[in-house]
Amino acid sequence: ELKVEQNPLFLSMQEGKNYTIYCNYSTTSDRLYWYRQDPGKSLESLFVLLSNGAVKQEGRLMASLDTKARLSTLHITAAVHDLSATYFCAVDGANSGNTPLVFGKGTRLSVIA
Amino acid sequence: GAVVSQHPSRVICKSGTSVKIECRSLDFQATTMFWYRQFPKQSLMLMATSNEGSKATYEQGVEKDKFLINHASLTLSTLTVTSAHPEDSSFYICSARAPGGGLFNYGYTFGSGTRLTVV
């Protein structure tokens, strides 16, 4: 059974600081997804990482994937209040066909002044 | 492209009644759709995989007689919560995968979610 673990689950950080969210998964996969969820809303896609060593950046967020270590990171640079949200990583374990994503528990990020 | 429309966005119903939630793929055909449930401050939990023209596959612990899924066409899947109880109150989200990947998110598109409150 594919398991996806995120840490930390809660993160309170000051504006301007840097931090990293970690996502470990239990089976071989070279497709990993990061999503953002605001309260009361559905998921917003942030990054899709499709191969070992993939790195993608958008604004203050950068995601990377190490398939050998089964680890992905989401790095936050110089956090701003607008980044406050819950961040989920998800893995498509089967690497084929129409299989559902398995989600981590999410990291609730609060950026404070 | 690859938009999934979910309706209604919010519904309040009385205990014992049934509620239908629709999930439509607007610009692609989705042979498979996924239904998730999310309780407050928790992650998404897969309820079932909906397959066009065949029976849905339910995850362990999900009552198939209570959560009826119909995927009658390549663009529409419905989730009906039958005889709803307050403990069924939750946020329900559907997802579909556009064939051949595509788009920024490699094909996994999520509906906007349905907030169900059973009173």
Short mmCIF file of C-alpha atoms in Angstrom, two decimals:
data_model
loop_
_atom_site.label_atom_id
_atom_site.label_comp_id
_atom_site.label_asym_id
_atom_site.label_seq_id
_atom_site.Cartn_x
_atom_site.Cartn_y
_atom_site.Cartn_z
CA GLU A 1 0.00 0.00 0.00
CA LEU A 2 1.36 3.36 -1.01
CA LYS A 3 1.88 5.74 1.88
CA VAL A 4 2.72 9.40 1.66
CA GLU A 5 4.09 11.24 4.66
CA GLN A 6 4.51 14.95 4.99
CA ASN A 7 6.27 16.92 7.63
CA PRO A 8 5.81 19.15 9.35
CA LEU A 9 2.03 19.03 9.58
CA PHE A 10 1.89 22.51 11.02
CA LEU A 11 4.24 25.32 10.27
CA SER A 12 4.17 28.83 11.59
CA MET A 13 6.81 31.02 10.07
CA GLN A 14 7.68 34.66 10.05
CA GLU A 15 7.50 36.72 6.95
CA GLY A 16 10.79 36.84 5.15
CA LYS A 17 12.03 33.50 6.46
CA ASN A 18 12.81 30.34 4.51
CA TYR A 19 11.56 26.87 5.22
CA THR A 20 11.20 23.44 3.64
CA ILE A 21 8.31 20.98 3.67
CA TYR A 22 9.20 17.35 3.19
CA CYS A 23 7.24 14.60 1.49
CA ASN A 24 8.26 10.96 1.72
CA TYR A 25 6.51 8.13 -0.06
CA SER A 26 6.73 4.41 0.27
CA THR A 27 6.83 2.98 -3.23
CA THR A 28 8.65 3.59 -6.45
CA SER A 29 7.14 6.42 -8.38
CA ASP A 30 8.51 9.13 -10.61
CA ARG A 31 5.44 11.34 -10.54
CA LEU A 32 4.80 13.60 -7.61
CA TYR A 33 2.38 16.48 -7.28
CA TRP A 34 2.14 19.48 -5.01
CA TYR A 35 -1.14 21.24 -4.36
CA ARG A 36 -2.27 24.24 -2.41
CA GLN A 37 -5.62 24.43 -0.65
CA ASP A 38 -7.12 27.57 0.80
CA PRO A 39 -9.85 27.26 3.44
CA GLY A 40 -13.16 26.19 1.95
CA LYS A 41 -11.65 25.75 -1.49
CA SER A 42 -10.62 22.84 -3.67
CA LEU A 43 -7.07 22.03 -4.71
CA GLU A 44 -4.88 24.30 -6.78
CA SER A 45 -2.09 22.57 -8.66
CA LEU A 46 1.35 23.96 -7.90
CA PHE A 47 3.90 21.57 -9.34
CA VAL A 48 4.11 18.29 -11.19
CA LEU A 49 7.44 16.53 -10.88
CA LEU A 50 7.86 13.82 -13.45
CA SER A 51 11.36 12.48 -13.09
CA ASN A 52 14.24 12.00 -10.72
CA GLY A 53 16.08 15.23 -10.10
CA ALA A 54 13.21 17.38 -11.35
CA VAL A 55 13.19 20.87 -9.94
CA LYS A 56 10.50 23.44 -10.57
CA GLN A 57 10.11 26.96 -9.29
CA GLU A 58 7.25 29.39 -9.24
CA GLY A 59 7.66 32.62 -7.37
CA ARG A 60 8.74 31.93 -3.80
CA LEU A 61 8.10 28.20 -4.07
CA MET A 62 10.50 25.59 -5.38
CA ALA A 63 9.83 21.87 -5.53
CA SER A 64 12.25 19.03 -6.14
CA LEU A 65 12.07 15.27 -6.49
CA ASP A 66 14.53 12.54 -5.57
CA THR A 67 12.97 9.27 -6.66
CA LYS A 68 15.81 7.18 -5.28
CA ALA A 69 15.26 8.58 -1.81
CA ARG A 70 11.49 8.69 -2.44
CA LEU A 71 11.54 12.26 -1.25
CA SER A 72 10.20 15.53 -2.50
CA THR A 73 10.70 18.93 -0.96
CA LEU A 74 8.79 22.16 -1.22
CA HIS A 75 11.02 25.09 -0.34
CA ILE A 76 9.60 28.43 0.63
CA THR A 77 11.79 31.45 0.17
CA ALA A 78 11.18 34.75 1.97
CA ALA A 79 7.68 33.82 3.01
CA VAL A 80 4.83 36.30 2.66
CA HIS A 81 1.40 36.22 4.25
CA ASP A 82 -0.27 35.25 0.97
CA LEU A 83 1.45 31.89 1.15
CA SER A 84 -0.60 30.92 4.18
CA ALA A 85 -2.54 27.81 3.14
CA THR A 86 -2.44 24.04 3.40
CA TYR A 87 0.01 22.31 1.10
CA PHE A 88 -0.43 18.71 0.01
CA CYS A 89 1.89 16.39 -1.79
CA ALA A 90 0.43 13.46 -3.70
CA VAL A 91 1.81 10.49 -5.52
CA ASP A 92 0.51 8.45 -8.42
CA GLY A 93 1.85 5.12 -7.34
CA ALA A 94 0.98 2.98 -10.30
CA ASN A 95 2.77 5.07 -12.93
CA SER A 96 0.15 4.05 -15.38
CA GLY A 97 -3.43 4.34 -16.41
CA ASN A 98 -6.19 5.76 -14.36
CA THR A 99 -5.05 5.40 -10.81
CA PRO A 100 -5.95 7.86 -8.09
CA LEU A 101 -3.52 10.09 -6.31
CA VAL A 102 -2.58 9.25 -2.76
CA PHE A 103 -2.22 12.35 -0.62
CA GLY A 104 -0.11 13.23 2.34
CA LYS A 105 -1.80 14.65 5.41
CA GLY A 106 -0.98 18.17 4.40
CA THR A 107 1.11 20.93 5.91
CA ARG A 108 -0.82 23.84 7.31
CA LEU A 109 1.34 26.89 6.81
CA SER A 110 0.74 30.12 8.62
CA VAL A 111 2.94 33.08 7.75
CA ILE A 112 2.93 35.76 10.39
CA ALA A 113 4.30 39.25 10.39
CA GLY B 1 -8.62 22.93 -21.16
CA ALA B 2 -9.15 19.93 -18.85
CA VAL B 3 -11.78 21.56 -16.69
CA VAL B 4 -13.92 19.62 -14.26
CA SER B 5 -17.12 21.24 -13.14
CA GLN B 6 -18.65 20.13 -9.86
CA HIS B 7 -22.15 21.04 -8.75
CA PRO B 8 -23.55 22.07 -6.37
CA SER B 9 -20.83 23.89 -4.50
CA ARG B 10 -22.80 23.90 -1.31
CA VAL B 11 -25.84 21.98 -0.14
CA ILE B 12 -27.75 21.69 3.09
CA CYS B 13 -30.15 18.81 3.49
CA LYS B 14 -32.21 17.20 6.19
CA SER B 15 -31.32 13.90 7.77
CA GLY B 16 -32.77 10.99 5.86
CA THR B 17 -32.85 12.68 2.49
CA SER B 18 -30.61 12.03 -0.48
CA VAL B 19 -28.26 14.42 -2.20
CA LYS B 20 -26.76 14.14 -5.66
CA ILE B 21 -23.44 15.71 -6.57
CA GLU B 22 -22.45 16.04 -10.21
CA CYS B 23 -18.99 16.08 -11.68
CA ARG B 24 -18.61 16.95 -15.35
CA SER B 25 -15.56 17.02 -17.54
CA LEU B 26 -16.18 20.02 -19.77
CA ASP B 27 -13.64 19.71 -22.53
CA PHE B 28 -12.39 16.17 -22.40
CA GLN B 29 -13.70 12.67 -21.97
CA ALA B 30 -13.03 11.08 -18.64
CA THR B 31 -13.30 7.32 -18.58
CA THR B 32 -12.34 7.42 -14.94
CA MET B 33 -13.20 9.86 -12.23
CA PHE B 34 -12.25 9.80 -8.59
CA TRP B 35 -14.33 10.85 -5.61
CA TYR B 36 -12.65 12.14 -2.48
CA ARG B 37 -13.97 13.17 0.87
CA GLN B 38 -12.32 15.68 3.14
CA PHE B 39 -13.17 16.34 6.76
CA PRO B 40 -12.19 19.67 8.32
CA LYS B 41 -8.46 20.08 8.71
CA GLN B 42 -7.77 16.65 7.28
CA SER B 43 -6.41 15.34 4.04
CA LEU B 44 -8.33 14.02 1.07
CA MET B 45 -9.52 10.48 1.45
CA LEU B 46 -10.31 8.49 -1.67
CA MET B 47 -13.84 7.12 -1.55
CA ALA B 48 -14.19 5.45 -4.90
CA THR B 49 -13.02 5.24 -8.46
CA SER B 50 -15.78 5.78 -10.97
CA ASN B 51 -15.49 3.99 -14.30
CA GLU B 52 -17.63 4.88 -17.29
CA GLY B 53 -20.03 2.11 -18.14
CA SER B 54 -19.14 -0.14 -15.24
CA LYS B 55 -19.45 -0.37 -11.51
CA ALA B 56 -17.45 1.92 -9.32
CA THR B 57 -14.63 0.58 -7.20
CA TYR B 58 -15.04 1.56 -3.58
CA GLU B 59 -12.30 1.91 -1.01
CA GLN B 60 -12.41 -0.21 2.07
CA GLY B 61 -14.83 1.12 4.63
CA VAL B 62 -16.90 3.13 2.18
CA GLU B 63 -20.50 1.92 2.00
CA LYS B 64 -21.41 1.48 -1.64
CA ASP B 65 -25.12 1.38 -0.86
CA LYS B 66 -24.88 4.71 0.87
CA PHE B 67 -22.63 6.47 -1.60
CA LEU B 68 -24.03 5.61 -4.99
CA ILE B 69 -21.79 6.41 -7.91
CA ASN B 70 -22.99 6.49 -11.48
CA HIS B 71 -20.72 7.16 -14.44
CA ALA B 72 -23.16 6.88 -17.29
CA SER B 73 -21.25 8.91 -19.83
CA LEU B 74 -17.72 9.92 -20.61
CA THR B 75 -18.32 13.39 -19.24
CA LEU B 76 -20.47 12.88 -16.18
CA SER B 77 -20.10 11.08 -12.90
CA THR B 78 -22.53 11.50 -10.04
CA LEU B 79 -22.25 10.75 -6.35
CA THR B 80 -25.50 10.32 -4.48
CA VAL B 81 -25.42 10.34 -0.71
CA THR B 82 -28.46 8.33 0.31
CA SER B 83 -30.29 8.65 3.61
CA ALA B 84 -27.86 11.31 4.69
CA HIS B 85 -26.88 11.65 8.32
CA PRO B 86 -25.07 14.49 10.05
CA GLU B 87 -21.86 12.44 10.08
CA ASP B 88 -21.93 12.52 6.27
CA SER B 89 -21.37 16.26 6.43
CA SER B 90 -18.09 16.84 4.67
CA PHE B 91 -16.36 18.38 1.68
CA TYR B 92 -16.61 16.14 -1.39
CA ILE B 93 -14.21 16.63 -4.29
CA CYS B 94 -14.14 14.88 -7.64
CA SER B 95 -11.14 14.49 -9.87
CA ALA B 96 -10.54 13.29 -13.37
CA ARG B 97 -7.55 12.61 -15.49
CA ALA B 98 -7.46 13.98 -18.98
CA PRO B 99 -6.36 11.29 -21.42
CA GLY B 100 -2.76 11.46 -22.47
CA GLY B 101 -1.81 13.73 -19.66
CA GLY B 102 -1.80 17.27 -20.84
CA LEU B 103 -1.74 20.61 -19.14
CA PHE B 104 0.46 21.73 -16.36
CA ASN B 105 -0.81 19.17 -13.93
CA TYR B 106 -0.36 16.16 -16.17
CA GLY B 107 -4.06 15.57 -16.37
CA TYR B 108 -5.30 15.39 -12.78
CA THR B 109 -8.00 18.00 -12.60
CA PHE B 110 -10.08 18.65 -9.54
CA GLY B 111 -13.61 19.93 -9.23
CA SER B 112 -14.32 22.91 -7.03
CA GLY B 113 -15.79 20.71 -4.32
CA THR B 114 -19.18 20.36 -2.67
CA ARG B 115 -19.75 21.32 0.93
CA LEU B 116 -22.47 19.03 2.27
CA THR B 117 -24.15 19.86 5.54
CA VAL B 118 -26.74 17.44 6.91
CA VAL B 119 -29.01 18.86 9.59
#
